[in-house]
mmCIF file of C-alpha atoms in Angstrom:
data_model
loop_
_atom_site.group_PDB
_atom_site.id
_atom_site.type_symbol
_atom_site.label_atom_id
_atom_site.label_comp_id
_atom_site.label_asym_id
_atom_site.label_seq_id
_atom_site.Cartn_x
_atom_site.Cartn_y
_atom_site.Cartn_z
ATOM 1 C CA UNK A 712 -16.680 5.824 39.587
ATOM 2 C CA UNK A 713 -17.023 1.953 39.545
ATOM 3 C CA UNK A 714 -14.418 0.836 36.977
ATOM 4 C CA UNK A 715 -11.509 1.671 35.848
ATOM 5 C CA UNK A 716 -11.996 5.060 33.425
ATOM 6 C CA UNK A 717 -9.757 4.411 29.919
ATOM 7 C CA UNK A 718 -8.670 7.201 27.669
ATOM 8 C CA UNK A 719 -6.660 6.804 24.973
ATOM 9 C CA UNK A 720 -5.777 8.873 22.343
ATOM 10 C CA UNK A 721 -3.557 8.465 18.863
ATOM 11 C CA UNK A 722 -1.666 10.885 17.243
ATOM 12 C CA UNK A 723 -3.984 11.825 14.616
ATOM 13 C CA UNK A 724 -7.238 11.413 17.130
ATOM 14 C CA UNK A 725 -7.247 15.373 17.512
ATOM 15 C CA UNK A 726 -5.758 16.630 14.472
ATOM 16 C CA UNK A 727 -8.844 19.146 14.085
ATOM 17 C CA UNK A 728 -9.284 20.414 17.396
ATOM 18 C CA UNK A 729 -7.933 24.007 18.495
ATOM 19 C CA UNK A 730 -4.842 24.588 19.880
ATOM 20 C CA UNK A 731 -5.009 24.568 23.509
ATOM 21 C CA UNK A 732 -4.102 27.541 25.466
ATOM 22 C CA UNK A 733 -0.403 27.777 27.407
ATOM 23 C CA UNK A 734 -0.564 26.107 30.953
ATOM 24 C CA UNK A 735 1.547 27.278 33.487
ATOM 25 C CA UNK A 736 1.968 25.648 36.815
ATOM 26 C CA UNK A 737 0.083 26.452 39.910
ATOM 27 C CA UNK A 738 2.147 28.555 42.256
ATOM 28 C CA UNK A 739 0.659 26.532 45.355
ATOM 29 C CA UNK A 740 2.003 23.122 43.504
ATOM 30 C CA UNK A 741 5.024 21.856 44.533
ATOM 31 C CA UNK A 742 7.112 18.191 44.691
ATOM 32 C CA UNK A 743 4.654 16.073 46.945
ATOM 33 C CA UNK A 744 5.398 12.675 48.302
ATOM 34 C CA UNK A 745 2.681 10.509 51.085
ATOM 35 C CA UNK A 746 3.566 7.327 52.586
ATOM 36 C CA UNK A 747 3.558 4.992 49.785
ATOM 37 C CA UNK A 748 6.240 6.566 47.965
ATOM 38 C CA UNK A 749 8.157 5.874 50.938
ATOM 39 C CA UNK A 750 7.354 2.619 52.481
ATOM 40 C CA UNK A 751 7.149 -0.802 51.137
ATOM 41 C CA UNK A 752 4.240 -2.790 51.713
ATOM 42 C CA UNK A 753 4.791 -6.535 52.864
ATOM 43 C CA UNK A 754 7.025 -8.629 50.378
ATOM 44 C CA UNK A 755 5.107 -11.391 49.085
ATOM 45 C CA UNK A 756 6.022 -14.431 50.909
ATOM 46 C CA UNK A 757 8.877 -16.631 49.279
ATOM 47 C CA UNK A 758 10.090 -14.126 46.372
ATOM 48 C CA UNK A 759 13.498 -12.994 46.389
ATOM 49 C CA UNK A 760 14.940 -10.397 44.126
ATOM 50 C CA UNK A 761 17.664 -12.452 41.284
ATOM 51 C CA UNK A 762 19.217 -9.279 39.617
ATOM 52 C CA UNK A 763 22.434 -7.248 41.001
ATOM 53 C CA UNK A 764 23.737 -4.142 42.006
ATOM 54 C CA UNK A 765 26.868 -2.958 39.720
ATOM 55 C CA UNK A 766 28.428 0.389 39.455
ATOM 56 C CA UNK A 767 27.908 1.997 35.852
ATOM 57 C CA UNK A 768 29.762 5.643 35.646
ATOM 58 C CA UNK A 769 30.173 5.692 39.561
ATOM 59 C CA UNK A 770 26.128 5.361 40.041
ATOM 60 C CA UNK A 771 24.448 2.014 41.725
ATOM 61 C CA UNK A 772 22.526 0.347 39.588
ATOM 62 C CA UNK A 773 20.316 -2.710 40.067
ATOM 63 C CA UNK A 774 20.499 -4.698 37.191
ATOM 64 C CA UNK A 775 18.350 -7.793 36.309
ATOM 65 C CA UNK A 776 18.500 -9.744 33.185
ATOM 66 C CA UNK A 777 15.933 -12.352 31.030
ATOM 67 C CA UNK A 778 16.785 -16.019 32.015
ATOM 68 C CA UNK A 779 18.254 -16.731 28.254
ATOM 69 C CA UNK A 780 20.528 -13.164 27.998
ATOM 70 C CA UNK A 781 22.641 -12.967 26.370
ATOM 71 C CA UNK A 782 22.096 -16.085 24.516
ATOM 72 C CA UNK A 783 18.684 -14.867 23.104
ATOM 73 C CA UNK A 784 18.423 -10.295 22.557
ATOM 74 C CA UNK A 785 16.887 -8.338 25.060
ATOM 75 C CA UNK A 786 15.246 -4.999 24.927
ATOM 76 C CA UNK A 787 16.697 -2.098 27.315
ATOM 77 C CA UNK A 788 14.582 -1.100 30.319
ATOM 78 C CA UNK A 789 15.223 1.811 32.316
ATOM 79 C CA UNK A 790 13.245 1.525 35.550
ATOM 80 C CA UNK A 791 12.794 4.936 38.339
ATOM 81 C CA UNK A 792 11.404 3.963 41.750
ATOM 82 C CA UNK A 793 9.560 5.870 44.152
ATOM 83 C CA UNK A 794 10.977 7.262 47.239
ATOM 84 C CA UNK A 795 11.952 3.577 48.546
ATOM 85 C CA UNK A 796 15.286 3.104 45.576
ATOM 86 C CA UNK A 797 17.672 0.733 44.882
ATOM 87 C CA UNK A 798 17.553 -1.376 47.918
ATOM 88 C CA UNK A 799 13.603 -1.622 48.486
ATOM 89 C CA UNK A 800 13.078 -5.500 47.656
ATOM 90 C CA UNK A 801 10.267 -4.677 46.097
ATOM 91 C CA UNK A 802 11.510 -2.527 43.885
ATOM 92 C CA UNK A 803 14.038 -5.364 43.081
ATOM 93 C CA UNK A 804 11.113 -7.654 42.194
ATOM 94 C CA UNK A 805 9.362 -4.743 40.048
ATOM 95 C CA UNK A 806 12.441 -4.883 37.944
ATOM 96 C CA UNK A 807 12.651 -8.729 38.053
ATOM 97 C CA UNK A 808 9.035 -9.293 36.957
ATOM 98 C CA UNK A 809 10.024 -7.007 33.453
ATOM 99 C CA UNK A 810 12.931 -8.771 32.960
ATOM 100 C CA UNK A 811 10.656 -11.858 32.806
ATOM 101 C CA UNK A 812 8.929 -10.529 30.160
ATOM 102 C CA UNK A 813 12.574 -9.962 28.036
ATOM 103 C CA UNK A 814 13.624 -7.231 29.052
ATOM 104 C CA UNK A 815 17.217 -6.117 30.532
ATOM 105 C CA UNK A 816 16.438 -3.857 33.227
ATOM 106 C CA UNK A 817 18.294 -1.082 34.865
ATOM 107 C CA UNK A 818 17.153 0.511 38.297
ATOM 108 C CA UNK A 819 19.251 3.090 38.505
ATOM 109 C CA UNK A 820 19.836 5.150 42.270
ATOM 110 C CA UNK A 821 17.785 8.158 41.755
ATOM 111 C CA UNK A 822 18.921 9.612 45.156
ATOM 112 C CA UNK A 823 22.261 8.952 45.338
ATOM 113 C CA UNK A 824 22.303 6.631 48.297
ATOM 114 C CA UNK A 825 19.791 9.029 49.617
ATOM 115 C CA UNK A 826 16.051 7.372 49.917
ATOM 116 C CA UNK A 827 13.277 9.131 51.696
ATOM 117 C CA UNK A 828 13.445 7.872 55.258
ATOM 118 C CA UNK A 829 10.589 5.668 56.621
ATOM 119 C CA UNK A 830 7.667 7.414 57.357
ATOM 120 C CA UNK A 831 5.443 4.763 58.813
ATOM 121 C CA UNK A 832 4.855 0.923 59.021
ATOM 122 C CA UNK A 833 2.203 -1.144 57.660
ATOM 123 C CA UNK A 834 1.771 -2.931 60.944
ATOM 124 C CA UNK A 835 -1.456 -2.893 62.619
ATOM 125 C CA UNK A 836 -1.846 -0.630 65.652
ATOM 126 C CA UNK A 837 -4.082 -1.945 68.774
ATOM 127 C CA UNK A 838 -7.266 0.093 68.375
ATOM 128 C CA UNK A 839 -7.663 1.473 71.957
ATOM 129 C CA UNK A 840 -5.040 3.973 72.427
ATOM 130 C CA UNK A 841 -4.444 6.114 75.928
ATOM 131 C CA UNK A 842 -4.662 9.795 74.945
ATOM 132 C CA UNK A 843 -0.940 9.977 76.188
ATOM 133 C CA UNK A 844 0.057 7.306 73.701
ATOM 134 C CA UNK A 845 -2.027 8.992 70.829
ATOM 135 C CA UNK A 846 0.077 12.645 71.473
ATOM 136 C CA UNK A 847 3.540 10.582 71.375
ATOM 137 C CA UNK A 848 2.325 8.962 68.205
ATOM 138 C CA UNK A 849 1.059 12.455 66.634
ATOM 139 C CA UNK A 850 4.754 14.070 67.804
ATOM 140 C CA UNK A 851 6.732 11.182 66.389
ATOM 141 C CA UNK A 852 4.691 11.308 62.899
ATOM 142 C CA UNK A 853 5.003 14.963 62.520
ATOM 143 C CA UNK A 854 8.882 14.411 62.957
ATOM 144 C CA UNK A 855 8.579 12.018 60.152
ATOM 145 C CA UNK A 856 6.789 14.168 57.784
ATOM 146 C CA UNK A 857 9.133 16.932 58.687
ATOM 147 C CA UNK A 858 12.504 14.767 57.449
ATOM 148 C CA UNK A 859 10.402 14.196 54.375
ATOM 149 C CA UNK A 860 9.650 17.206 53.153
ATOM 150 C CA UNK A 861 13.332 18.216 53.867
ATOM 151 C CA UNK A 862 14.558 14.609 51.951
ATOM 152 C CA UNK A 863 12.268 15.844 49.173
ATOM 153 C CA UNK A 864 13.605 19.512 49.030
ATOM 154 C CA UNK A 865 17.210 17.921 48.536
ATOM 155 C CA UNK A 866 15.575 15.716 45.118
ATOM 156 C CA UNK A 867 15.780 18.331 42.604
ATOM 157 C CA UNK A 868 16.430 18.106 38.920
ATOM 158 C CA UNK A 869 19.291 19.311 39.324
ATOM 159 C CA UNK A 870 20.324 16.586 41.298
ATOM 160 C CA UNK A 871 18.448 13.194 40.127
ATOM 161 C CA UNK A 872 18.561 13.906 36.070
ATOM 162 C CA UNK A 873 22.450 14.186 35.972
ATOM 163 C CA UNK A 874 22.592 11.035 37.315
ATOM 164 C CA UNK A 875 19.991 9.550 35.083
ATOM 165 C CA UNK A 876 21.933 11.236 32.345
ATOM 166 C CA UNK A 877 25.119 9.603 33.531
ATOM 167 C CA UNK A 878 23.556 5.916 34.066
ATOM 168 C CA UNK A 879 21.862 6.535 30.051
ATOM 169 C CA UNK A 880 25.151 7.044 28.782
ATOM 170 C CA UNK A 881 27.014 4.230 30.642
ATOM 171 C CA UNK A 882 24.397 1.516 29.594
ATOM 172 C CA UNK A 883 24.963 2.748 25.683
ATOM 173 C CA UNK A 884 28.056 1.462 26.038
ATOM 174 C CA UNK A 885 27.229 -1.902 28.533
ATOM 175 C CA UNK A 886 24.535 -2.611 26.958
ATOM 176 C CA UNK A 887 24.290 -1.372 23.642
ATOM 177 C CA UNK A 888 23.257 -5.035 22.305
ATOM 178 C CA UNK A 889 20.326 -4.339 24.032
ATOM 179 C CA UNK A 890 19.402 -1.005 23.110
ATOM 180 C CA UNK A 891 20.173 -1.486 19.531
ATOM 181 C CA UNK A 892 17.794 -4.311 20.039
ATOM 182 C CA UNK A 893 14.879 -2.436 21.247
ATOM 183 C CA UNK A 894 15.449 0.630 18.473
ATOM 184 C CA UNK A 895 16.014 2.822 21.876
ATOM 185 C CA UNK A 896 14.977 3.507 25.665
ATOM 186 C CA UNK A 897 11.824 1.976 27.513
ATOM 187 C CA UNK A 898 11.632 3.633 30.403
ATOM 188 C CA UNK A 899 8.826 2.593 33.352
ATOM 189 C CA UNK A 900 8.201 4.905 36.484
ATOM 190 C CA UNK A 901 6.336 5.113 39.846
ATOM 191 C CA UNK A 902 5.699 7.866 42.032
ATOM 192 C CA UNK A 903 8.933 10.600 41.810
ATOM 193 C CA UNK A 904 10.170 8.383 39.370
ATOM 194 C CA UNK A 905 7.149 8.777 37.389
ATOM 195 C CA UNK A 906 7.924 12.354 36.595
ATOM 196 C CA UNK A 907 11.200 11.822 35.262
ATOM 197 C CA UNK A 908 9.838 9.403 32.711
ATOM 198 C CA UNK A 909 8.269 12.206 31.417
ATOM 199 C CA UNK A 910 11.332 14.652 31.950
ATOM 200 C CA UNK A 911 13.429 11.916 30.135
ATOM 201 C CA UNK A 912 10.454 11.920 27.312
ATOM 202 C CA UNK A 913 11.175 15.508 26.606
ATOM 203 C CA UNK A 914 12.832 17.125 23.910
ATOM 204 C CA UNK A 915 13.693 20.059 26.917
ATOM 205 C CA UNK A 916 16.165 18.795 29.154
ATOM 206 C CA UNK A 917 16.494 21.025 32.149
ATOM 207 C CA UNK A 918 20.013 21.655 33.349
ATOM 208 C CA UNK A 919 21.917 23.651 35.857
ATOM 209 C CA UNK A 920 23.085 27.202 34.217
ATOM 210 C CA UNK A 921 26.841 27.768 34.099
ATOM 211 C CA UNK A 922 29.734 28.906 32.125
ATOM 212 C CA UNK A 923 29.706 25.971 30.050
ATOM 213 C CA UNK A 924 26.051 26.005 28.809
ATOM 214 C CA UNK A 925 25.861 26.454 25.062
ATOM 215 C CA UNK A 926 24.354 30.193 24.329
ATOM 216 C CA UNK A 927 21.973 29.220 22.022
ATOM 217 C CA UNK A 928 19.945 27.296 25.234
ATOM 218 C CA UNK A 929 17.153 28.678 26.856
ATOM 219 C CA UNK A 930 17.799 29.835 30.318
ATOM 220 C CA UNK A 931 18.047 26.268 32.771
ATOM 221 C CA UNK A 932 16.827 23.933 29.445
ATOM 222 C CA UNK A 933 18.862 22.073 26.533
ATOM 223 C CA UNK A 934 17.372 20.819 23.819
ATOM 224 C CA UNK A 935 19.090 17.235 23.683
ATOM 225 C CA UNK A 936 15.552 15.570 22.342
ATOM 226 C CA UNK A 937 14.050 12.783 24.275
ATOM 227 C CA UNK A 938 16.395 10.259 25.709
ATOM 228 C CA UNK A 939 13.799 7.517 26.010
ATOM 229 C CA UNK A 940 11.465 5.663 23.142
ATOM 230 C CA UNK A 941 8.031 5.322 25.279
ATOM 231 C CA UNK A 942 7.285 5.534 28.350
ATOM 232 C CA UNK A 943 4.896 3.925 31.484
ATOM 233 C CA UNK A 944 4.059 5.586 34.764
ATOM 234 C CA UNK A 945 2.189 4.303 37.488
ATOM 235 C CA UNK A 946 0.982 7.027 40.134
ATOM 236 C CA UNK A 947 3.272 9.743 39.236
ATOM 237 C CA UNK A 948 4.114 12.285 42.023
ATOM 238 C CA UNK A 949 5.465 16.038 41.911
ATOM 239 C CA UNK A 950 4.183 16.317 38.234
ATOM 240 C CA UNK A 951 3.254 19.722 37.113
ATOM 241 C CA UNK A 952 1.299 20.859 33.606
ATOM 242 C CA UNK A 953 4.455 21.700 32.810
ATOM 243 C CA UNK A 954 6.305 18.194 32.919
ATOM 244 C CA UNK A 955 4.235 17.363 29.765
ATOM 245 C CA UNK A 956 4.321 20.922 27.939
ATOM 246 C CA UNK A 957 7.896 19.358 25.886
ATOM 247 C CA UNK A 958 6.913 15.824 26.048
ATOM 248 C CA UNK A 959 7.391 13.832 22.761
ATOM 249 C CA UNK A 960 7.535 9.619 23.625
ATOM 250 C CA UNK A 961 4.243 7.922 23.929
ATOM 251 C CA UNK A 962 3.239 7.455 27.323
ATOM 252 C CA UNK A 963 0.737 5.348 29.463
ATOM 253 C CA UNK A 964 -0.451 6.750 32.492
ATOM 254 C CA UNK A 965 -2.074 4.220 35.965
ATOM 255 C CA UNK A 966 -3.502 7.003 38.044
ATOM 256 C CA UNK A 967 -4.946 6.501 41.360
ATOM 257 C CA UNK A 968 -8.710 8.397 41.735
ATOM 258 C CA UNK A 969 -8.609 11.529 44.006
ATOM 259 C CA UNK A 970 -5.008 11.210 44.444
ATOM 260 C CA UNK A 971 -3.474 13.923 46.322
ATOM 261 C CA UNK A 972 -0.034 13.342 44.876
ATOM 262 C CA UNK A 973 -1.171 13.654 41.441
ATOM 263 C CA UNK A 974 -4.404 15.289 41.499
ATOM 264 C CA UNK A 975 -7.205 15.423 38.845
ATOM 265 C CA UNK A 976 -6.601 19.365 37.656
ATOM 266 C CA UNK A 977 -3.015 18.463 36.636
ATOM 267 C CA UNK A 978 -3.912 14.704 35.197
ATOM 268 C CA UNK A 979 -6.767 16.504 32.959
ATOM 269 C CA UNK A 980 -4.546 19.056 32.342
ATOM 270 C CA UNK A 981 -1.582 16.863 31.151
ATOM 271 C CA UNK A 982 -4.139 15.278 28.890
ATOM 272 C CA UNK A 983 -4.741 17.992 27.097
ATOM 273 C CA UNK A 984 -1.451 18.981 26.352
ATOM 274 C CA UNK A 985 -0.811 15.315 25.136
ATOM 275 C CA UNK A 986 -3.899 15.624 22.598
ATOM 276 C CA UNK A 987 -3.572 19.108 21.600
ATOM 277 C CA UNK A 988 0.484 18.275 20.840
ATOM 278 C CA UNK A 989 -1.189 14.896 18.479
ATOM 279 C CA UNK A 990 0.774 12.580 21.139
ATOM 280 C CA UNK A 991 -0.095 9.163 21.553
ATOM 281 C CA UNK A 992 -1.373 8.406 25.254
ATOM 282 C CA UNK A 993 -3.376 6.483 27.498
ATOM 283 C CA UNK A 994 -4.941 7.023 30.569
ATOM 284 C CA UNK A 995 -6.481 4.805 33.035
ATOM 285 C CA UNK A 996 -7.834 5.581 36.779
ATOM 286 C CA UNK A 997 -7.857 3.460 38.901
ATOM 287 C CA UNK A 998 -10.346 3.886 42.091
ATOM 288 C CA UNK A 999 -10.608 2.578 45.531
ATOM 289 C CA UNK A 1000 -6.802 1.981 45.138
ATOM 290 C CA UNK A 1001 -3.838 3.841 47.885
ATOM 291 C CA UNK A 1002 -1.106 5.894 45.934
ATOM 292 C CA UNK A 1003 1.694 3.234 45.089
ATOM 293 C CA UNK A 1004 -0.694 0.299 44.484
ATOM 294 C CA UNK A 1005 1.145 -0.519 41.325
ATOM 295 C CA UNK A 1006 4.661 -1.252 43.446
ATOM 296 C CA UNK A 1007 4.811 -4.653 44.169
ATOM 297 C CA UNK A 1008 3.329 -5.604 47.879
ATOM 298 C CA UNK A 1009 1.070 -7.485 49.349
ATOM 299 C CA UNK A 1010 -2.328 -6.209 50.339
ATOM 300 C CA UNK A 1011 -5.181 -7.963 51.847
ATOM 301 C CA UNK A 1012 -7.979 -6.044 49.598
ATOM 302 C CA UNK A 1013 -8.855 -8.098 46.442
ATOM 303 C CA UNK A 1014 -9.489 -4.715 44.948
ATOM 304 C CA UNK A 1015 -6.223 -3.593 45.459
ATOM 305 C CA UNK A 1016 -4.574 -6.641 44.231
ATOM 306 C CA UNK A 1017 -6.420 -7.001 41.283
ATOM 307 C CA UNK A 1018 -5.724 -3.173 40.390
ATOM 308 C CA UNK A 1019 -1.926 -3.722 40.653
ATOM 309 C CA UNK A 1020 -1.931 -6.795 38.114
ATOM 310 C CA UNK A 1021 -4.114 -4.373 35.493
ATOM 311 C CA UNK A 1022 -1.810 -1.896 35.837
ATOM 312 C CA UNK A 1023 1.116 -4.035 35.587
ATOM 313 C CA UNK A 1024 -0.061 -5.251 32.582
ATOM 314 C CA UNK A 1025 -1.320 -1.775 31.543
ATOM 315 C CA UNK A 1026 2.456 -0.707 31.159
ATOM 316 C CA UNK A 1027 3.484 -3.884 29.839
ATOM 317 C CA UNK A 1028 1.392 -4.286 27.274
ATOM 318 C CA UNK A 1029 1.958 -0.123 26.618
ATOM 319 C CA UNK A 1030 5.689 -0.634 26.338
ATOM 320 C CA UNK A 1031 5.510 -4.157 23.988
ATOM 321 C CA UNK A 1032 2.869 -2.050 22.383
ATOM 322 C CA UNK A 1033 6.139 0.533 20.729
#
């Protein structure tokens, strides 16, 4: 592939075609994370985040406004970072860039004051390597990848959607202006975050069973209907079929070609669903890009730069779009 592959598809593109059969998850998939869901590539030089951090219902939130708010309306942003959260600078400047564009963003902390720990630098390593230094190196990395799987076994659902539930329901009330404004939720994802755009975009809500569960709800889901408007995701990680079986927002996908986190069966998959359930959707792969391209960082490669502005303004123009 040589250029970036676009499908999109409307809500009455596939109104004729058969119903597609039930997909269930793999059994061998599971919540997957690589390096650039946890580490930040180089800030670009001279840019410092503008927003702030505020508490809303007892969660962190990063919080960064349009110049002219409140004096002119804003739309309502919710924004859910890879592994890197609240304090990543880049993740700050993500948030800044939409606010540029008029919208009042919220960054919530998925993970509770919890990110992934660093798995590696982006430093350059001296080629020549004693065979000594190469086994300390291979030691020290599988340590690394060992503290993330167990980081990533503690970021459930039953865990991270609470607290988006609880930071949804505080901004209704700070910043219902805003919301009222927009006619609902935009919500904008990358990596882990990227699948709870789509949770959020689901009219099943999964919650943890107890005593206090209505008994009309399935077993582990409510139906609440989806808490966001539309929805962006740039290189989505830990997505199964599944995450789009009850989807219902339109969404805009940036994939990454041959990526490992979010791998072709369950992209192609997640299409169909989307088409044979009439939704509205786009899809665009991106290749000769790494996994979390669309973050903002600096790379050297003009590929990879010019990838991350197309997908930025892929899910810009998606979300102005509805």
């Amino acid at each position: 592939m040589t250029e970036i592959d676009v499908a999109t598809k409307a809500p009455e593109s596939n109104a004729t075609e058969q119903p597609a059969e039930p997909i269930e998850s793999s059994p061998a998939a599971g919540p997957a994370v690589g390096e650039h869901c946890v580490t930040d590539r180089p800030t670009p030089a001279g840019q410092v985040s503008t927003g702030e951090i505020i508490k809303i219902n007892d969660v962190e939130v990063y919080v960064s406004k349009p110049a002219d708010y409140p004096h002119a309306p804003a739309r309502f942003l919710l924004l859910l970072t890879g592994g890197t959260g609240l304090k990543s600078i880049n993740n700050q400047l993500q948030a800044d860039n939409f606010a540029s564009e008029g919208f009042l963003v919220a960054m919530p902390d998925l993970f509770n004051g919890d990110p992934a720990p660093n798995t590696t630098t982006f430093a350059s390593q001296e080629e020549s390597q004693s065979l000594i230094d190469a086994f300390k190196l291979r030691i020290v990395e599988t340590a690394k990848s060992f503290q993330i799987d167990m980081w990533l076994a503690r970021q459930t659902e039953e865990k991270v959607l609470p607290i988006l539930h609880k930071v949804i329901d505080g901004c209704r009330d700070e910043f219902a202006d805003a919301i009222k404004h927009g006619d609902g939720i935009y919500a904008v994802g990358y990596c882990i975050g990227g699948r709870y755009v789509l949770l959020l975009g689901s009219d099943a809500q999964p919650t943890t069973p107890g005593p206090e569960r209505p008994a009309d709800e399935e077993a582990g889901e409510t139906k609440t209907g989806p808490l966001i408007k539309v929805g962006a995701v740039a290189h989505a990680a830990s997505v199964t079929p599944k995450d789009f079986a009850s989807l219902r927002v339109p969404v805009s996908l940036a994939c990454v070609e041959n990526d490992a986190l979010f791998p072709d069966d369950v992209r192609v998959a997640g299409e169909d669903v989307m088409s044979q359930a009439n939704l509205e959707h786009e899809v665009r792969v991106y290749p000769g890009v790494p996994h979390g391209f669309a973050v903002v960082g600096v790379y050297e490669d003009a590929t990879i730069r010019g990838a991350q502005a197309t997908a930025y303004e892929q899910m810009l123009s998606w979300i102005n779009e509805h």
